[in-house]
Short mmCIF file of C-alpha atoms in Angstrom, two decimals:
data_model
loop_
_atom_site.label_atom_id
_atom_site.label_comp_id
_atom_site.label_asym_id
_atom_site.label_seq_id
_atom_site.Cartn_x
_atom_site.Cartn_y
_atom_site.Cartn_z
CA UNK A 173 0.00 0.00 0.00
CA UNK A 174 1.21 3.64 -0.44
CA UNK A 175 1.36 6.88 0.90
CA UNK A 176 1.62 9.93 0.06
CA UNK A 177 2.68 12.86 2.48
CA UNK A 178 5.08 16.31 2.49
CA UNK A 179 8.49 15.57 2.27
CA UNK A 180 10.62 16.20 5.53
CA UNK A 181 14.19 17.39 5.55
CA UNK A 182 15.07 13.91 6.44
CA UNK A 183 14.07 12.43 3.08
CA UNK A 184 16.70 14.82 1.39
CA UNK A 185 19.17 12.14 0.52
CA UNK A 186 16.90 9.33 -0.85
CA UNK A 187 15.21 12.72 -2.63
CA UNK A 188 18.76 12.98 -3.94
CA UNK A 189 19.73 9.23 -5.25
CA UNK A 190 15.83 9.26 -6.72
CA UNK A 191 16.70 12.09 -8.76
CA UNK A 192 20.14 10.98 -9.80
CA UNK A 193 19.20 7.76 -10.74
CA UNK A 194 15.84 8.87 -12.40
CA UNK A 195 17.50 10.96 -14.64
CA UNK A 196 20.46 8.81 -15.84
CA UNK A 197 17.51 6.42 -16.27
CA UNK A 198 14.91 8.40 -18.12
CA UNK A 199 17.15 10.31 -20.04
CA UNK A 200 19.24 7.90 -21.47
CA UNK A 201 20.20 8.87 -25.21
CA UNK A 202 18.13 12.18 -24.95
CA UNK A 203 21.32 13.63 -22.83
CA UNK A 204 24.80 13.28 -22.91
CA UNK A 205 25.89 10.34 -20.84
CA UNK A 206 28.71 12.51 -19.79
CA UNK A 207 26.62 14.54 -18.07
CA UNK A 208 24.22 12.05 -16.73
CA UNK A 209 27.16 9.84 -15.01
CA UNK A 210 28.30 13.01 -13.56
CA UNK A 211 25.91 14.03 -11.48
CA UNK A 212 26.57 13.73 -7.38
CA UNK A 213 23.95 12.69 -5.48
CA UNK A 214 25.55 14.43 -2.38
CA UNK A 215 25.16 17.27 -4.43
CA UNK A 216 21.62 17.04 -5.24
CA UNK A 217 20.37 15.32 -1.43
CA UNK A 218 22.20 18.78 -0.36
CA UNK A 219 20.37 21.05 -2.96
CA UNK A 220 16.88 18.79 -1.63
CA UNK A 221 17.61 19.98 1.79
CA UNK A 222 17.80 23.45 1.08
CA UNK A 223 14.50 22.96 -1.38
CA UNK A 224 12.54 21.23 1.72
CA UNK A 225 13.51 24.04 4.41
CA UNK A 226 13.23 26.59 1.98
CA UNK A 227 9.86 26.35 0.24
CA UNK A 228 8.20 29.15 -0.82
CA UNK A 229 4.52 30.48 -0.65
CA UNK A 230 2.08 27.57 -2.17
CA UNK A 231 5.24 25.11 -2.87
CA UNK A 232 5.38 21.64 -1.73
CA UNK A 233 7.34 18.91 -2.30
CA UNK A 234 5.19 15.02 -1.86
CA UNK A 235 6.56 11.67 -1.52
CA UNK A 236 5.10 8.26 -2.16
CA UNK A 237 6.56 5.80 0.48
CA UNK A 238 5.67 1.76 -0.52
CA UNK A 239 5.91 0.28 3.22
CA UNK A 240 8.78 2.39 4.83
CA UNK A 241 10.37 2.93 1.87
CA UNK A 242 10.19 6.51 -0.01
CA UNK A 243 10.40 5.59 -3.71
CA UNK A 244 9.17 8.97 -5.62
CA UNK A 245 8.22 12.69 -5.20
CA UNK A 246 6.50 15.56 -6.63
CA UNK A 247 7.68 19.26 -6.47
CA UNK A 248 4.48 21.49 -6.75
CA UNK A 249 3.91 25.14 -6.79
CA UNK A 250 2.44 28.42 -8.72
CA UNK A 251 3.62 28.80 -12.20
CA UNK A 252 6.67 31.30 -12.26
CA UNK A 253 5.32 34.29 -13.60
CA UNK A 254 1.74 32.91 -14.15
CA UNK A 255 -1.69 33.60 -13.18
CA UNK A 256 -2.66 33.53 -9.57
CA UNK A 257 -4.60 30.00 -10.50
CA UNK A 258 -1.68 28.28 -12.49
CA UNK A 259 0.00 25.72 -10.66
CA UNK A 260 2.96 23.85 -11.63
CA UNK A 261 4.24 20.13 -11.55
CA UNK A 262 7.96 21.27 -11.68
CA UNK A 263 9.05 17.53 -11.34
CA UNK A 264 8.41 14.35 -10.67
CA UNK A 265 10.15 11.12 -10.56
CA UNK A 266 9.96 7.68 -9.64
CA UNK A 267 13.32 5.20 -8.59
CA UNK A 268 13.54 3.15 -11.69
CA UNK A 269 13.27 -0.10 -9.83
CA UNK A 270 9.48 1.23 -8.34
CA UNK A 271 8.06 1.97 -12.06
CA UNK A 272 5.15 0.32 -13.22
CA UNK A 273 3.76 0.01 -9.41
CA UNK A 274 1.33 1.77 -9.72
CA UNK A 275 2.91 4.68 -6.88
CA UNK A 276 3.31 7.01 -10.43
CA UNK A 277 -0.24 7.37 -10.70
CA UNK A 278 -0.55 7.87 -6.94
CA UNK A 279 1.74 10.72 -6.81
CA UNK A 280 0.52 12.73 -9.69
CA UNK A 281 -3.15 12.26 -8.78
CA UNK A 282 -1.66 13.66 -4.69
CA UNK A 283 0.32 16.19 -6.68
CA UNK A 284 -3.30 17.23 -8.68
CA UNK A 285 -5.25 16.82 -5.19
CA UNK A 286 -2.74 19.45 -3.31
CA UNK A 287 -2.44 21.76 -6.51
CA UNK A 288 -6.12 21.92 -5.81
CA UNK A 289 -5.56 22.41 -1.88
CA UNK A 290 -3.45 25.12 -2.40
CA UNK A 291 -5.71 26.99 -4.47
CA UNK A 292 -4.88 26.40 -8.16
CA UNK A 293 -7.43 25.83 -10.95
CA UNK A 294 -5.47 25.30 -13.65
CA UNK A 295 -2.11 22.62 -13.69
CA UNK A 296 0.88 22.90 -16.21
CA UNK A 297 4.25 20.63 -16.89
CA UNK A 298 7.16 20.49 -18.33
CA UNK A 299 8.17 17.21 -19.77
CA UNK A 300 11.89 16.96 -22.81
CA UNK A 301 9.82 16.34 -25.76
CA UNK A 302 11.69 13.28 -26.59
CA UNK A 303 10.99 11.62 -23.21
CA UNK A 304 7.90 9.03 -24.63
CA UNK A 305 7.83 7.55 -21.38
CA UNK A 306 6.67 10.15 -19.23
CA UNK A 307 4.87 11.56 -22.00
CA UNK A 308 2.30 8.66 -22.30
CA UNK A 309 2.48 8.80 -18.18
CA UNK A 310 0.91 12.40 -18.09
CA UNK A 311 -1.39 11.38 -20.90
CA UNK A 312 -2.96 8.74 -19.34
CA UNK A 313 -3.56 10.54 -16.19
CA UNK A 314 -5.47 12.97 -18.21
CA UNK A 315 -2.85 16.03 -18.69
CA UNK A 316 -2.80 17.53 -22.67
CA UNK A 317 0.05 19.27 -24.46
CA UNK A 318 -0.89 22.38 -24.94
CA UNK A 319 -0.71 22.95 -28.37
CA UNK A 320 2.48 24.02 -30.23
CA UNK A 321 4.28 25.33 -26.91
CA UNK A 322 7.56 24.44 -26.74
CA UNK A 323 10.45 25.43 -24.98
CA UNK A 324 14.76 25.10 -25.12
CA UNK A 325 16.14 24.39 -21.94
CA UNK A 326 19.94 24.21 -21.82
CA UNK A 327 20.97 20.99 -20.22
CA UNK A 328 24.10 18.91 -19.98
CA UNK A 329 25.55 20.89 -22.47
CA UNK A 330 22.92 20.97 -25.22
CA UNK A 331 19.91 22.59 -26.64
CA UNK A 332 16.80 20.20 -24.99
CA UNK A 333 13.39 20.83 -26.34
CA UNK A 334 10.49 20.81 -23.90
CA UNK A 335 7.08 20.12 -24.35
CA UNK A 336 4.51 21.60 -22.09
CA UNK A 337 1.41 19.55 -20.86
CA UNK A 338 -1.99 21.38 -19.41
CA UNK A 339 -4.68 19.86 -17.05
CA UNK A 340 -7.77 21.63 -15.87
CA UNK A 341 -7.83 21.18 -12.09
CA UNK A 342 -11.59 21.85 -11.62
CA UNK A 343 -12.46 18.08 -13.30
CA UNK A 344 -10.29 16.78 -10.71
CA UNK A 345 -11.95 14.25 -8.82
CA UNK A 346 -11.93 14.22 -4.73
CA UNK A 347 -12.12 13.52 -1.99
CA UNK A 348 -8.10 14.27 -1.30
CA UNK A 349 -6.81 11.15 -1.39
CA UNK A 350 -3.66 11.95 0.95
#
């Protein structure tokens, strides 16, 4: 069974080896591997720490736990420079060993739910437009790219196209289910 609840600054450094290992896992041949195999884990459990005791006004940042075991999160918030009622998904990811769980579809439907909570109607991502994976992920659980809106984000070195994905908020079912 899984759970969902805020983050703590005690999950910072299995926050850290999710993300590192997420990424050198999900972007595989849509990065360099260079890059990938250099990122620290120290370094990002360190820059998780920071993100946890430092959120800002109508941020969170979710975990799904399987047992006693956190094994994905969700960083949430308003859309920088948006409309009081756009909310953001600014990431989410999974360890590569908990995928196809079922815990995915539990954190982005907490990660909807607490958009909701903290006031947002309307729910936007980012997802690297070559990324299929995630791309059928956010499709299935309802989210729509949002027409031709695309954007570069310089990472690892290179140019990465991004492809952003829309959800109306108000269809969302409840009750909460965190």
């Amino acid at each position: 069974m899984a759970t969902v609840r805020n983050a703590r600054p005690s999950d910072a450094d299995r926050l850290g080896s999710i993300h590192v290992t997420s990424w050198r896992w999900a972007y595989k041949g849509l990065l360099p591997a260079g890059f990938l195999e250099g990122l620290s884990i120290e370094d990002r459990a360190d820059w998780w720490g920071l993100r946890i005791e430092g959120l800002r006004e109508r941020q969170e940042v979710l975990v799904v736990e399987a047992g006693d075991r956190v094994e994905g999160f969700a960083f949430i918030g308003p859309v920088a420079g948006g409309e009081p009622d756009q909310g953001e998904v600014y990431a989410i990811y999974m360890d590569p060993e908990a995928a196809g769980r079922g815990l995915g579809r539990e954190l982005i439907a907490s990660a909807e739910d607490h958009l909701v909570k903290l006031g947002f109607s309307r729910g936007e991502l980012w997802v690297l437009d070559g990324n299929s994976r995630a791309r059928r992920f956010y499709e299935a659980a309802g989210w729509s790219v949002a027409g031709a809106e695309l954007r570069i984000e310089r990472i690892g070195g290179v140019d990465a196209n991004e492809v952003c994905y829309r959800k109306d908020l108000t269809r969302v079912p409840g009750p909460t289910r965190t």
